Amino acid sequence: MAKKRPQTKAERPQLTDGEIPVVGAREPCPCGSGRRYKACHGRAAAHAATELVRRPFEGLPGECDWVALRELVPAATVELTLREDLPEGVPSVRLATVLPMAWPALRRDDGSVLLGLQNDTASGDISRDLADTLRRALEAEPGTPVQGRRAPADGPRLQDLLDPEAPCAPEVHEGFEFWVPDAEHATAEVTASLERANAAAIPTVRLAGVGAAYWCETPEKNHLRWVMPHPEEELLDALARLHAAGTSSLGEGTRLVGSFRAHGLTVPVWDLPSGVGAQDVEKPAAEFAERLAAALASDAPLTAEERRARGGLTNRQVTLS
């Protein structure tokens, strides 16, 4: 038998971790190690893609409003202020709950940037994914959308890009007309997307007197959904104290029915009669905030009745994220 000719490996360029492209799990790793991607650089990439950041908006001004806009509010925008000056040709940056065609971001014809919040993200850190999309939108050509991708594991987060001193002031809209400043020249696709989005939007109002509380109208009844910054266990104890005392409602015909969990925060939910509008709950919500503050300040052990109330509230929690 002929001798096998010795195999020699070609020289491969040395790549840094940040330069390794993503390939199929069973393909050879592009780094040249000879191992499959999933057993080499794909392992770290998979970990970065699945590691969940429980409170992705922690540290941002208006964390509770970020959670509400991500999970609860159909149509809203927020002016964003960057730590650094805006690039030349970018007059403004706005956060939007949803963009046409579910685009992650859009660089408009005038150079301004819209960043979509309610999109699926590729990793477990929504903040890092959004920051990556924002950076690419700032560099995109005017008039082009920005597609989503998995952000680099060592990339910046929103907390690194946004001014921590700038206020978060959401503007809630009745519909999505903010998508198209010039509706007459919108494409057929965008117009159709706008019509579908407006038809599905639930009327929503942000209360003026308390933070991150959103009234919404549904066919059968109205609701108040209030994103709160307090630690979950302490908040549930306080709500249980008020519920057991009969002071957890927002007035006649209203009822605290449970809560959502969303991005590390708790969102108590009240059912309201269909005739109760946002203005009608402004004063009751402010009064409830005072009662809640007093209940949060108590360190007395829960009574048997309060423990039963807490168990009921815990059983009526729904996790959104």
Rosetta silent file (secondary structure, phi, psi, omega in degrees, C-alpha in Angstrom):
SEQUENCE: MAKKRPQTKAERPQLTDGEIPVVGAREPCPCGSGRRYKACHGRAAAHAATELVRRPFEGLPGECDWVALRELVPAATVELTLREDLPEGVPSVRLATVLPMAWPALRRDDGSVLLGLQNDTASGDISRDLADTLRRALEAEPGTPVQGRRAPADGPRLQDLLDPEAPCAPEVHEGFEFWVPDAEHATAEVTASLERANAAAIPTVRLAGVGAAYWCETPEKNHLRWVMPHPEEELLDALARLHAAGTSSLGEGTRLVGSFRAHGLTVPVWDLPSGVGAQDVEKPAAEFAERLAAALASDAPLTAEERRARGGLTNRQVTLS
SCORE:     score description
SCORE:     0.000 S_00000001
   1 L     0.000  142.161  179.175    0.000    0.000    0.000 S_00000001
   2 L   -70.671  144.470  177.621    1.189    3.467   -0.775 S_00000001
   3 L   -69.255  141.305  176.146    2.145    5.540    2.163 S_00000001
   4 L   -71.611  135.528  179.372   -0.293    8.256    3.081 S_00000001
   5 L   -71.903  130.951 -179.319    1.029   11.639    2.339 S_00000001
   6 L   -58.460  137.706  179.968    1.415   13.611    5.570 S_00000001
   7 L   -86.629  136.417  176.018   -1.313   16.185    6.039 S_00000001
   8 L  -120.337  140.070  179.369   -0.322   19.744    6.648 S_00000001
   9 L   -91.311  132.917  177.993   -2.647   22.401    7.961 S_00000001
  10 L   -68.808  148.637  176.429   -2.739   25.679    6.126 S_00000001
  11 L   -64.557  131.602  176.384   -1.886   28.750    8.079 S_00000001
  12 L  -113.468  142.937  177.538   -5.045   30.446    9.256 S_00000001
  13 L   -65.222  141.742  177.931   -5.259   34.073   10.296 S_00000001
  14 L   -79.523  123.815 -179.067   -5.602   34.504   14.025 S_00000001
  15 L  -109.033  145.234  173.509   -8.957   36.047   14.848 S_00000001
  16 L   -82.799  164.117 -178.458  -10.021   37.726   18.024 S_00000001
  17 H   -56.615  -37.004 -177.278  -13.251   36.675   19.732 S_00000001
  18 H   -70.243  -15.093 -178.141  -14.981   39.776   18.470 S_00000001
  19 H   -99.988   -4.047 -176.708  -14.164   38.871   14.850 S_00000001
  20 L   -72.728  115.337  178.284  -15.450   35.267   14.905 S_00000001
  21 L   -72.315  157.870  177.771  -18.497   35.116   12.590 S_00000001
  22 L   -83.600  129.777  177.712  -21.561   33.086   13.540 S_00000001
  23 L  -131.209 -178.832  178.727  -21.924   29.801   11.615 S_00000001
  24 L   -63.305  149.211 -174.391  -23.954   26.627   11.957 S_00000001
  25 L   -58.115  -33.930 -175.543  -23.543   24.724   15.221 S_00000001
  26 L   -95.433   -1.316  179.028  -22.055   21.641   13.492 S_00000001
  27 L   -79.321  158.277  175.441  -19.794   23.549   11.098 S_00000001
  28 E   -61.233  140.851 -179.551  -16.055   23.987   11.761 S_00000001
  29 L   -66.806  133.268 -179.256  -15.372   26.983   13.950 S_00000001
  30 L   -62.792  -11.128 -178.859  -14.069   29.901   11.840 S_00000001
  31 L   -73.765  -13.484  178.729  -11.263   30.448   14.366 S_00000001
  32 L    90.041   13.023 -178.415   -9.386   27.487   12.859 S_00000001
  33 L   -72.687  -19.731 -175.834   -9.308   25.316   15.971 S_00000001
  34 L    90.316   -8.835  178.271  -10.621   22.284   14.071 S_00000001
  35 L   -91.506  160.286  174.147  -13.541   21.875   16.468 S_00000001
  36 E   -66.437  152.592 -175.831  -17.182   22.345   15.650 S_00000001
  37 H   -57.619  -40.376 -175.745  -18.523   25.827   16.250 S_00000001
  38 H   -66.595  -23.928 -179.780  -20.879   24.700   19.039 S_00000001
  39 H   -96.072    0.410 -177.400  -17.942   23.218   20.984 S_00000001
  40 L  -122.728 -113.801 -177.431  -15.695   26.237   20.455 S_00000001
  41 H   -70.051  -19.559  178.074  -16.654   29.902   20.096 S_00000001
  42 H   -67.064  -23.662 -179.840  -20.328   28.986   19.702 S_00000001
  43 H   -64.786  -46.741  178.931  -20.423   27.928   23.357 S_00000001
  44 H   -67.376  -37.278  179.599  -19.740   31.468   24.591 S_00000001
  45 H   -64.766  -41.601  179.131  -22.091   32.906   21.983 S_00000001
  46 H   -64.772  -38.931  178.488  -24.898   30.584   23.073 S_00000001
  47 H   -63.693  -42.957  179.967  -24.317   31.521   26.715 S_00000001
  48 H   -65.183  -30.936 -177.296  -24.455   35.220   25.841 S_00000001
  49 H   -77.339  -24.040 -174.014  -27.641   34.646   23.862 S_00000001
  50 H  -109.339  -15.201 -178.605  -29.486   32.871   26.649 S_00000001
  51 L   -66.287  120.773 -173.476  -28.238   34.510   29.858 S_00000001
  52 L   -91.803  127.509  171.195  -31.214   36.452   31.158 S_00000001
  53 L   -91.171  113.907 -171.214  -30.842   39.904   32.670 S_00000001
  54 L   -66.173  -39.090  178.743  -33.735   40.048   35.113 S_00000001
  55 L  -122.700   80.080 -173.392  -33.987   43.860   35.241 S_00000001
  56 L   -65.957  -22.894 -176.675  -32.675   45.078   31.875 S_00000001
  57 L  -101.549    6.845 -179.880  -33.812   48.686   32.425 S_00000001
  58 L   -60.888  134.222 -179.915  -32.452   49.058   35.960 S_00000001
  59 L    94.501  -14.067  175.524  -30.493   52.286   36.318 S_00000001
  60 L   -83.102  141.971  171.915  -32.284   54.081   33.483 S_00000001
  61 L   -57.352  132.324  179.508  -34.343   57.160   34.363 S_00000001
  62 L    73.271   38.697 -179.580  -37.968   56.059   34.400 S_00000001
  63 H   -52.296  -41.571 -177.848  -37.301   52.322   34.681 S_00000001
  64 H   -63.449  -38.036  178.290  -40.976   51.702   35.493 S_00000001
  65 H   -70.099  -35.528  175.313  -42.088   53.540   32.354 S_00000001
  66 H   -58.800  -43.122  178.705  -39.629   51.562   30.228 S_00000001
  67 H   -63.896  -43.828  179.810  -41.269   48.373   31.521 S_00000001
  68 H   -62.433  -43.948 -178.499  -44.746   49.740   30.839 S_00000001
  69 H   -68.697  -29.819  178.036  -43.865   50.807   27.304 S_00000001
  70 H   -71.783  -37.931 -168.274  -42.259   47.427   26.625 S_00000001
  71 H  -115.693  -24.262 -165.876  -45.190   45.320   27.877 S_00000001
  72 L  -121.186  -28.913 -168.739  -48.378   47.323   28.370 S_00000001
  73 L  -101.889  126.924 -177.724  -48.700   50.444   26.220 S_00000001
  74 L   -70.271  -52.819 -171.352  -49.635   50.166   22.524 S_00000001
  75 L  -131.405  112.207  178.773  -48.550   53.543   21.127 S_00000001
  76 E  -159.388  157.266  176.320  -46.107   55.888   22.834 S_00000001
  77 E  -136.371  157.419  177.270  -42.855   57.730   22.234 S_00000001
  78 E  -141.612  130.755  172.805  -40.099   59.171   24.445 S_00000001
  79 E   -70.964  129.280  179.649  -37.397   61.664   23.525 S_00000001
  80 L  -106.383  141.018  177.147  -34.013   60.108   24.325 S_00000001
  81 L  -115.972  124.479 -179.606  -30.893   62.069   25.295 S_00000001
  82 E   -82.884  155.491  174.651  -27.502   60.514   24.654 S_00000001
  83 L   -61.329  -40.930  179.886  -24.501   60.877   26.954 S_00000001
  84 L  -100.570  165.491  178.736  -22.539   62.224   23.991 S_00000001
  85 L   -62.291  149.835  177.163  -23.614   64.779   21.402 S_00000001
  86 L   -64.161  142.591  176.603  -25.780   63.521   18.570 S_00000001
  87 L   -59.880  155.485  178.120  -23.841   62.648   15.422 S_00000001
  88 L   -59.301  133.615  179.429  -23.905   65.198   12.639 S_00000001
  89 L    89.704   -0.868  176.906  -27.085   64.874   10.626 S_00000001
  90 L  -112.169   99.501 -176.411  -29.103   63.260   13.442 S_00000001
  91 L   -74.028  -25.885 -177.130  -31.480   65.918   14.818 S_00000001
  92 L  -163.170  160.284  174.214  -33.192   63.697   17.402 S_00000001
  93 E  -130.572  127.494  178.555  -33.589   60.184   18.814 S_00000001
  94 E  -127.903  139.866  170.028  -36.940   58.885   20.002 S_00000001
  95 E   -84.251  138.975  177.525  -37.988   55.626   21.586 S_00000001
  96 E  -131.793  141.547  179.327  -41.204   54.168   20.143 S_00000001
  97 L   -59.057  -48.479 -177.459  -43.232   51.256   21.430 S_00000001
  98 L  -140.751  146.088  175.725  -43.686   49.817   17.932 S_00000001
  99 L  -116.650  159.803  179.574  -42.451   50.751   14.455 S_00000001
 100 H   -59.524  145.516 -179.841  -44.000   49.951   11.069 S_00000001
 101 H    62.174   16.304 -177.881  -43.289   46.466    9.754 S_00000001
 102 H    57.997   32.310  177.204  -41.976   45.662   13.279 S_00000001
 103 L   -63.849  139.715  175.561  -38.634   47.269   12.368 S_00000001
 104 L   -66.251  -33.031  177.934  -36.186   47.351   15.302 S_00000001
 105 E  -159.753  163.500 -178.460  -35.188   50.916   14.346 S_00000001
 106 E  -144.664  127.013  168.678  -35.625   53.457   11.582 S_00000001
 107 E   -95.398  112.907 -173.811  -33.424   56.290   10.338 S_00000001
 108 L   -76.837  171.038 -178.463  -35.933   58.671    8.818 S_00000001
 109 L   -60.349  -32.151 -179.835  -35.440   60.776    5.713 S_00000001
 110 L   -83.287    3.326  178.420  -34.684   63.833    7.856 S_00000001
 111 L    94.255  -13.856 -179.740  -31.944   61.914    9.687 S_00000001
 112 L   -69.686  159.137 -174.930  -33.837   61.465   12.958 S_00000001
 113 E  -118.706  134.337  169.732  -33.869   58.028   14.610 S_00000001
 114 E  -114.170  128.138  179.734  -36.772   55.988   15.946 S_00000001
 115 E  -110.466  119.679 -179.565  -35.875   53.027   18.181 S_00000001
 116 E   -81.188  138.650 -175.519  -38.507   50.294   18.565 S_00000001
 117 L  -102.477  -33.535 -171.850  -38.976   48.799   22.027 S_00000001
 118 L   -94.367   44.746  178.402  -41.490   45.965   21.611 S_00000001
 119 L  -105.827  154.431  170.797  -39.390   43.748   19.345 S_00000001
 120 L   -65.048  142.209  179.530  -38.074   40.250   19.969 S_00000001
 121 L  -117.564  154.835 -171.245  -34.419   40.353   20.973 S_00000001
 122 L   -86.009  -17.841 -178.920  -31.710   37.808   20.241 S_00000001
 123 L  -119.355 -176.542  178.086  -30.073   37.675   23.658 S_00000001
 124 L   -88.582    3.311 -179.794  -31.206   37.652   27.253 S_00000001
 125 L  -118.437   96.822 -178.530  -30.234   41.300   27.729 S_00000001
 126 H   -59.738  -38.206 -178.070  -32.795   43.582   26.111 S_00000001
 127 H   -61.985  -42.771 -179.585  -30.762   46.642   27.055 S_00000001
 128 H   -67.970  -40.807  178.505  -27.665   45.436   25.198 S_00000001
 129 H   -63.330  -42.905  179.710  -29.659   44.455   22.113 S_00000001
 130 H   -65.985  -38.791  178.967  -31.415   47.834   22.021 S_00000001
 131 H   -63.620  -39.967  178.656  -28.121   49.682   22.455 S_00000001
 132 H   -64.081  -43.641  178.143  -26.634   47.765   19.529 S_00000001
 133 H   -63.035  -41.612 -179.687  -29.647   48.608   17.356 S_00000001
 134 H   -62.678  -45.233 -179.217  -29.457   52.265   18.390 S_00000001
 135 H   -61.306  -40.806  179.244  -25.764   52.570   17.523 S_00000001
 136 H   -70.010  -32.802  177.858  -26.347   51.065   14.088 S_00000001
 137 H   -66.952  -36.585  179.045  -29.359   53.341   13.505 S_00000001
 138 H   -64.151  -23.970 -178.390  -27.241   56.419   14.241 S_00000001
 139 H  -102.643   -4.534 -176.895  -24.886   55.330   11.436 S_00000001
 140 L   -71.667  159.722  174.942  -27.531   54.154    8.961 S_00000001
 141 L   -70.873  140.318  176.460  -28.328   55.996    5.758 S_00000001
 142 L   -54.580  141.347  178.831  -31.348   58.336    6.059 S_00000001
 143 L    84.975   15.464 -177.907  -34.554   56.682    4.922 S_00000001
 144 E  -126.470  142.414  172.952  -33.564   53.139    5.883 S_00000001
 145 E   -80.417  161.446  177.776  -34.775   50.697    8.552 S_00000001
 146 E  -114.125  127.532 -179.215  -32.325   48.819   10.779 S_00000001
 147 L   -85.188  156.254  179.420  -32.685   45.063   11.113 S_00000001
 148 L   -78.335  158.694  174.358  -32.226   43.175   14.372 S_00000001
 149 L  -159.992  171.445  174.962  -29.246   41.008   15.203 S_00000001
 150 L   -79.768  122.868 -178.204  -27.556   39.436   18.218 S_00000001
 151 L   -70.506  148.085  174.028  -25.533   42.133   19.938 S_00000001
 152 L   -57.278  140.937 -175.566  -21.863   41.471   20.739 S_00000001
 153 L   -62.482  -25.198 -179.595  -21.546   40.082   24.261 S_00000001
 154 L  -103.503   13.848 -179.569  -19.154   42.876   25.206 S_00000001
 155 L   -73.541  165.024 -179.961  -21.156   45.644   23.533 S_00000001
 156 L   -70.399  161.817  175.213  -22.543   48.659   25.417 S_00000001
 157 L  -109.017  170.106  177.633  -25.958   48.731   27.062 S_00000001
 158 H   -55.905  -36.146 -179.578  -28.530   51.516   27.020 S_00000001
 159 H   -61.496  -24.152  178.429  -27.230   52.563   30.431 S_00000001
 160 H   -84.015  -24.142 -173.542  -23.880   53.288   28.745 S_00000001
 161 H   -99.457  -29.209 -173.493  -25.368   55.339   25.885 S_00000001
 162 E   -95.387  147.911  179.080  -28.177   57.367   27.482 S_00000001
 163 L   -68.178  118.620 -177.957  -27.819   60.416   29.715 S_00000001
 164 L   -70.659  -13.090 -179.250  -28.642   59.263   33.284 S_00000001
 165 L   -95.617  -10.628 -177.036  -29.797   62.760   34.232 S_00000001
 166 L   -76.479  135.321 -179.314  -32.284   63.216   31.390 S_00000001
 167 L   -70.211  154.698  174.529  -35.940   62.811   32.398 S_00000001
 168 L  -105.229  110.486 -175.141  -38.109   60.072   30.941 S_00000001
 169 L  -126.047   85.363 -178.308  -41.359   61.689   29.766 S_00000001
 170 L   -64.210  141.474  171.960  -43.505   59.258   27.740 S_00000001
 171 E  -113.178  112.745 -178.613  -46.037   60.685   25.312 S_00000001
 172 E   -87.345  133.123 -177.406  -48.943   58.280   24.844 S_00000001
 173 L  -110.861  153.358  176.410  -50.664   58.446   21.440 S_00000001
 174 L   -71.488  -29.687  179.497  -54.141   57.378   20.363 S_00000001
 175 L  -150.073 -161.562 -172.140  -52.654   55.659   17.321 S_00000001
 176 L  -109.536   28.065 -179.301  -49.482   55.256   15.299 S_00000001
 177 H   -63.413  -18.464  177.469  -49.669   58.334   13.083 S_00000001
 178 H   -64.801  -14.202  176.142  -46.262   59.358   14.435 S_00000001
 179 H   -61.993  -39.231 -167.785  -44.864   56.708   12.078 S_00000001
 180 L  -124.714   91.712  177.872  -45.615   58.794    8.993 S_00000001
 181 L   -61.986  -24.158  178.174  -45.042   62.555    9.190 S_00000001
 182 L  -126.732   81.634 -172.973  -46.091   62.682    5.531 S_00000001
 183 H   -61.339  -29.750 -176.798  -48.907   60.153    5.244 S_00000001
 184 H   -64.626  -26.383 -176.328  -49.650   61.041    1.597 S_00000001
 185 H  -107.008   11.581  178.279  -46.252   59.726    0.502 S_00000001
 186 L   -70.621  148.421  178.237  -46.137   56.602    2.694 S_00000001
 187 L   -69.068  161.974  179.011  -45.663   53.281    0.930 S_00000001
 188 H   -61.644  -37.141  179.831  -48.594   50.894    0.595 S_00000001
 189 H   -63.606  -45.791 -179.056  -46.893   48.481    3.021 S_00000001
 190 H   -66.289  -40.935  179.294  -46.467   51.158    5.698 S_00000001
 191 H   -61.934  -43.944  178.871  -50.030   52.422    5.206 S_00000001
 192 H   -65.369  -40.346  178.061  -51.442   48.913    5.589 S_00000001
 193 H   -63.497  -39.199  178.304  -49.277   48.304    8.670 S_00000001
 194 H   -63.577  -43.580 -179.840  -50.512   51.595   10.163 S_00000001
 195 H   -63.564  -42.435  179.234  -54.159   50.665    9.610 S_00000001
 196 H   -64.807  -42.708 -178.061  -53.697   47.251   11.228 S_00000001
 197 H   -65.476  -43.186  179.579  -51.850   48.726   14.215 S_00000001
 198 H   -63.920  -36.351 -179.118  -54.456   51.441   14.809 S_00000001
 199 H   -67.554  -28.885 -177.004  -57.270   48.887   14.659 S_00000001
 200 H   -93.562  -10.126 -174.193  -55.595   46.777   17.359 S_00000001
 201 L   -71.286  131.196  176.050  -54.536   49.618   19.690 S_00000001
 202 L   -88.681  128.106  178.307  -56.260   49.707   23.086 S_00000001
 203 L   -54.577  126.387 -173.081  -57.061   53.267   24.265 S_00000001
 204 E  -138.681  141.684  179.048  -54.468   54.038   26.953 S_00000001
 205 E  -136.843  135.380  174.632  -53.705   57.067   29.154 S_00000001
 206 E   -88.840  127.279  179.358  -50.796   57.664   31.516 S_00000001
 207 L   -65.268  146.120 -177.576  -51.926   59.166   34.826 S_00000001
 208 L   -88.280  -27.722 -170.509  -50.443   62.581   35.595 S_00000001
 209 L   -87.899  -18.313  179.529  -50.455   62.435   39.398 S_00000001
 210 L  -133.814  162.131 -175.214  -48.485   59.221   40.024 S_00000001
 211 L   -84.716  137.577  169.362  -45.609   57.516   38.242 S_00000001
 212 L    55.729   35.495  175.509  -45.941   54.790   35.595 S_00000001
 213 E  -108.788  126.830 -172.778  -49.670   54.154   36.119 S_00000001
 214 E  -125.218  119.599  173.424  -51.595   53.504   32.887 S_00000001
 215 E   -84.511  140.034  175.321  -55.368   53.456   32.458 S_00000001
 216 E  -140.711  153.825 -176.674  -56.699   51.428   29.551 S_00000001
 217 E  -112.269  127.349  175.154  -60.125   50.780   28.067 S_00000001
 218 L  -123.438  165.236 -175.472  -61.337   47.354   26.977 S_00000001
 219 L   -56.745  -39.031 -174.460  -64.783   46.317   25.693 S_00000001
 220 L   -90.618  -39.036 -178.869  -65.974   44.773   28.978 S_00000001
 221 L  -157.659  166.179  176.774  -64.209   46.853   31.630 S_00000001
 222 E  -100.130  167.567 -178.154  -61.391   49.298   32.130 S_00000001
 223 E  -141.589  155.444  166.148  -58.155   48.690   33.995 S_00000001
 224 E  -120.403  125.064 -179.980  -55.376   50.509   35.794 S_00000001
 225 E  -120.654  119.117 -166.547  -51.946   48.880   35.466 S_00000001
 226 E  -123.719  108.481  179.408  -49.323   50.485   37.678 S_00000001
 227 L   -79.566  124.059 -174.413  -45.638   49.549   37.385 S_00000001
 228 E  -117.900  145.385 -174.515  -44.013   49.942   40.812 S_00000001
 229 L   -87.894   -4.564 -172.509  -40.293   50.069   41.723 S_00000001
 230 L   -72.928  149.692  174.071  -40.529   48.401   45.147 S_00000001
 231 L   -54.210  139.796 -171.117  -39.018   44.945   45.826 S_00000001
 232 H   -57.334  -47.150 -176.044  -41.647   42.303   45.069 S_00000001
 233 H   -64.177  -42.358  178.916  -41.846   40.685   48.505 S_00000001
 234 H   -65.673  -39.897 -179.849  -42.142   44.016   50.315 S_00000001
 235 H   -66.330  -42.764  179.428  -44.744   45.253   47.858 S_00000001
 236 H   -63.211  -38.906  176.297  -46.866   42.100   48.175 S_00000001
 237 H   -60.295  -45.479 -177.700  -46.768   42.413   51.965 S_00000001
 238 H   -65.987  -43.063  178.069  -47.925   46.037   51.742 S_00000001
 239 H   -63.004  -36.637  178.644  -50.675   45.240   49.251 S_00000001
 240 H   -64.721  -40.443  177.779  -51.830   42.385   51.502 S_00000001
 241 H   -59.498  -45.927 -179.018  -52.087   44.739   54.478 S_00000001
 242 H   -68.501  -39.852 -178.410  -54.244   47.123   52.473 S_00000001
 243 H   -64.107  -43.360  179.703  -56.331   44.334   50.935 S_00000001
 244 H   -65.846  -30.709 -179.761  -57.077   42.789   54.329 S_00000001
 245 L   -84.366   -2.786 -179.766  -58.049   46.216   55.661 S_00000001
 246 L    75.827   23.101 -176.775  -60.418   46.807   52.737 S_00000001
 247 L  -121.666   25.463 -178.616  -58.399   49.785   51.472 S_00000001
 248 L   -94.880   -2.584 -177.836  -56.782   48.343   48.332 S_00000001
 249 L   -86.166  175.625  176.444  -59.423   49.602   45.884 S_00000001
 250 L  -115.310   28.731  178.835  -59.507   52.866   43.956 S_00000001
 251 L   121.836  178.969 -175.466  -63.095   53.700   44.792 S_00000001
 252 L   -59.483  131.255  177.326  -66.568   52.251   44.409 S_00000001
 253 L    83.285   -2.816  179.567  -66.805   49.409   41.927 S_00000001
 254 L  -100.710  158.277 -176.641  -63.018   49.059   41.562 S_00000001
 255 E  -154.609  132.491  170.924  -60.990   46.061   42.676 S_00000001
 256 E   -74.155  116.253 -171.495  -57.345   45.057   42.989 S_00000001
 257 E  -107.797  -10.165 -179.070  -57.372   41.791   41.049 S_00000001
 258 E   153.809 -154.009 -178.257  -53.713   40.734   40.968 S_00000001
 259 E  -159.250  159.786  170.273  -50.449   41.729   39.369 S_00000001
 260 E  -102.111  154.297  163.987  -48.029   41.127   36.539 S_00000001
 261 E  -108.176  129.789 -178.310  -44.327   40.413   36.831 S_00000001
 262 E  -149.361  116.583  174.436  -42.351   42.184   34.125 S_00000001
 263 L    52.545   43.487  174.834  -38.586   42.677   33.796 S_00000001
 264 L    84.791    0.283  179.924  -37.949   42.373   37.509 S_00000001
 265 E  -120.015  161.943 -178.973  -40.763   44.697   38.615 S_00000001
 266 E  -108.192  140.219 -174.820  -44.299   44.121   39.876 S_00000001
 267 E  -125.235   90.129  175.103  -47.365   45.642   38.191 S_00000001
 268 E   -60.506  145.591 -176.502  -50.535   45.686   40.351 S_00000001
 269 E  -127.855  132.241  176.013  -53.734   45.634   38.262 S_00000001
 270 E  -114.623  138.073  166.793  -57.160   47.037   39.152 S_00000001
 271 E   -84.018  137.718  179.296  -60.461   46.330   37.418 S_00000001
 272 E  -126.192  146.427  173.664  -62.524   49.485   36.882 S_00000001
 273 L   -58.787  152.057 -175.632  -66.136   49.893   35.789 S_00000001
 274 L   -61.608  -22.994  179.747  -66.458   50.726   32.102 S_00000001
 275 L   -84.875   -5.088 -177.789  -67.657   54.237   32.928 S_00000001
 276 L   -89.016  115.545 -179.188  -64.556   55.099   34.971 S_00000001
 277 L   -95.421 -178.461 -177.725  -62.075   57.094   32.892 S_00000001
 278 L   -62.323  -42.860 -179.831  -58.478   58.072   33.468 S_00000001
 279 H   -63.248  -30.742 -177.850  -59.377   61.402   35.068 S_00000001
 280 H   -68.606  -22.795 -177.578  -61.714   59.626   37.485 S_00000001
 281 H  -103.692    2.161  179.773  -58.866   57.611   39.024 S_00000001
 282 H   -60.083  -52.548 -177.997  -56.291   60.405   39.322 S_00000001
 283 H   -68.379  -47.454  177.437  -57.321   61.396   42.864 S_00000001
 284 H   -58.340  -35.829  179.602  -57.991   57.828   44.119 S_00000001
 285 H   -67.336  -40.884  177.880  -54.591   56.722   42.777 S_00000001
 286 H   -63.734  -40.176  178.159  -52.802   59.561   44.586 S_00000001
 287 H   -67.294  -38.211  177.880  -54.614   58.647   47.812 S_00000001
 288 H   -63.791  -38.312  179.762  -53.732   54.981   47.323 S_00000001
 289 H   -58.920  -37.126  177.521  -50.069   55.939   46.902 S_00000001
 290 H   -67.566  -43.258  178.916  -50.155   57.513   50.374 S_00000001
 291 H   -64.702  -39.026 -179.804  -51.739   54.407   51.905 S_00000001
 292 H   -65.590  -40.164  179.443  -49.209   52.191   50.152 S_00000001
 293 H   -60.648  -41.042  178.890  -46.283   54.250   51.447 S_00000001
 294 H   -66.578  -40.352  179.634  -47.539   53.804   55.001 S_00000001
 295 H   -67.373  -36.434  178.090  -48.014   50.052   54.491 S_00000001
 296 H   -66.562  -29.718 -178.065  -44.510   49.719   53.027 S_00000001
 297 H   -77.485  -15.561 -178.409  -43.082   51.461   56.087 S_00000001
 298 L   -76.967  136.517  175.916  -44.625   48.912   58.481 S_00000001
 299 L  -116.042   15.012  178.532  -42.380   46.112   59.724 S_00000001
 300 L   -71.557  144.826  176.937  -45.019   44.361   61.823 S_00000001
 301 L   -60.521  147.745  177.864  -45.550   40.649   61.068 S_00000001
 302 L   -67.047  140.097  174.128  -48.519   39.911   58.831 S_00000001
 303 L   -75.686  172.376  179.172  -51.664   38.833   60.629 S_00000001
 304 H   -60.627  -41.458  179.758  -53.454   35.625   59.658 S_00000001
 305 H   -65.701  -39.280  179.681  -55.954   37.621   57.579 S_00000001
 306 H   -68.111  -36.012  177.606  -53.137   39.527   55.872 S_00000001
 307 H   -65.335  -38.935  176.610  -51.313   36.275   55.079 S_00000001
 308 H   -64.236  -41.604  178.319  -54.470   34.921   53.446 S_00000001
 309 H   -62.997  -39.032  179.508  -54.775   38.123   51.433 S_00000001
 310 H   -65.884  -41.287  177.632  -51.137   37.818   50.389 S_00000001
 311 H   -60.843  -39.916  177.988  -51.650   34.233   49.282 S_00000001
 312 H   -64.546  -41.523  178.678  -54.576   35.300   47.144 S_00000001
 313 H   -66.389  -39.841  179.648  -52.565   38.080   45.523 S_00000001
 314 H   -64.236  -38.633  179.644  -49.633   35.752   44.888 S_00000001
 315 H   -68.485  -18.290 -178.607  -51.916   33.201   43.217 S_00000001
 316 L  -106.646   32.631  173.720  -53.169   35.911   40.870 S_00000001
 317 E   -97.070  140.132  177.686  -49.746   36.892   39.508 S_00000001
 318 E  -125.811  128.903 -179.508  -48.950   36.509   35.828 S_00000001
 319 E   -90.486  123.721  179.039  -45.372   36.716   34.518 S_00000001
 320 L   -93.749  -23.005 -176.411  -45.016   38.710   31.298 S_00000001
 321 L  -150.556    0.000    0.000  -41.246   38.392   30.949 S_00000001
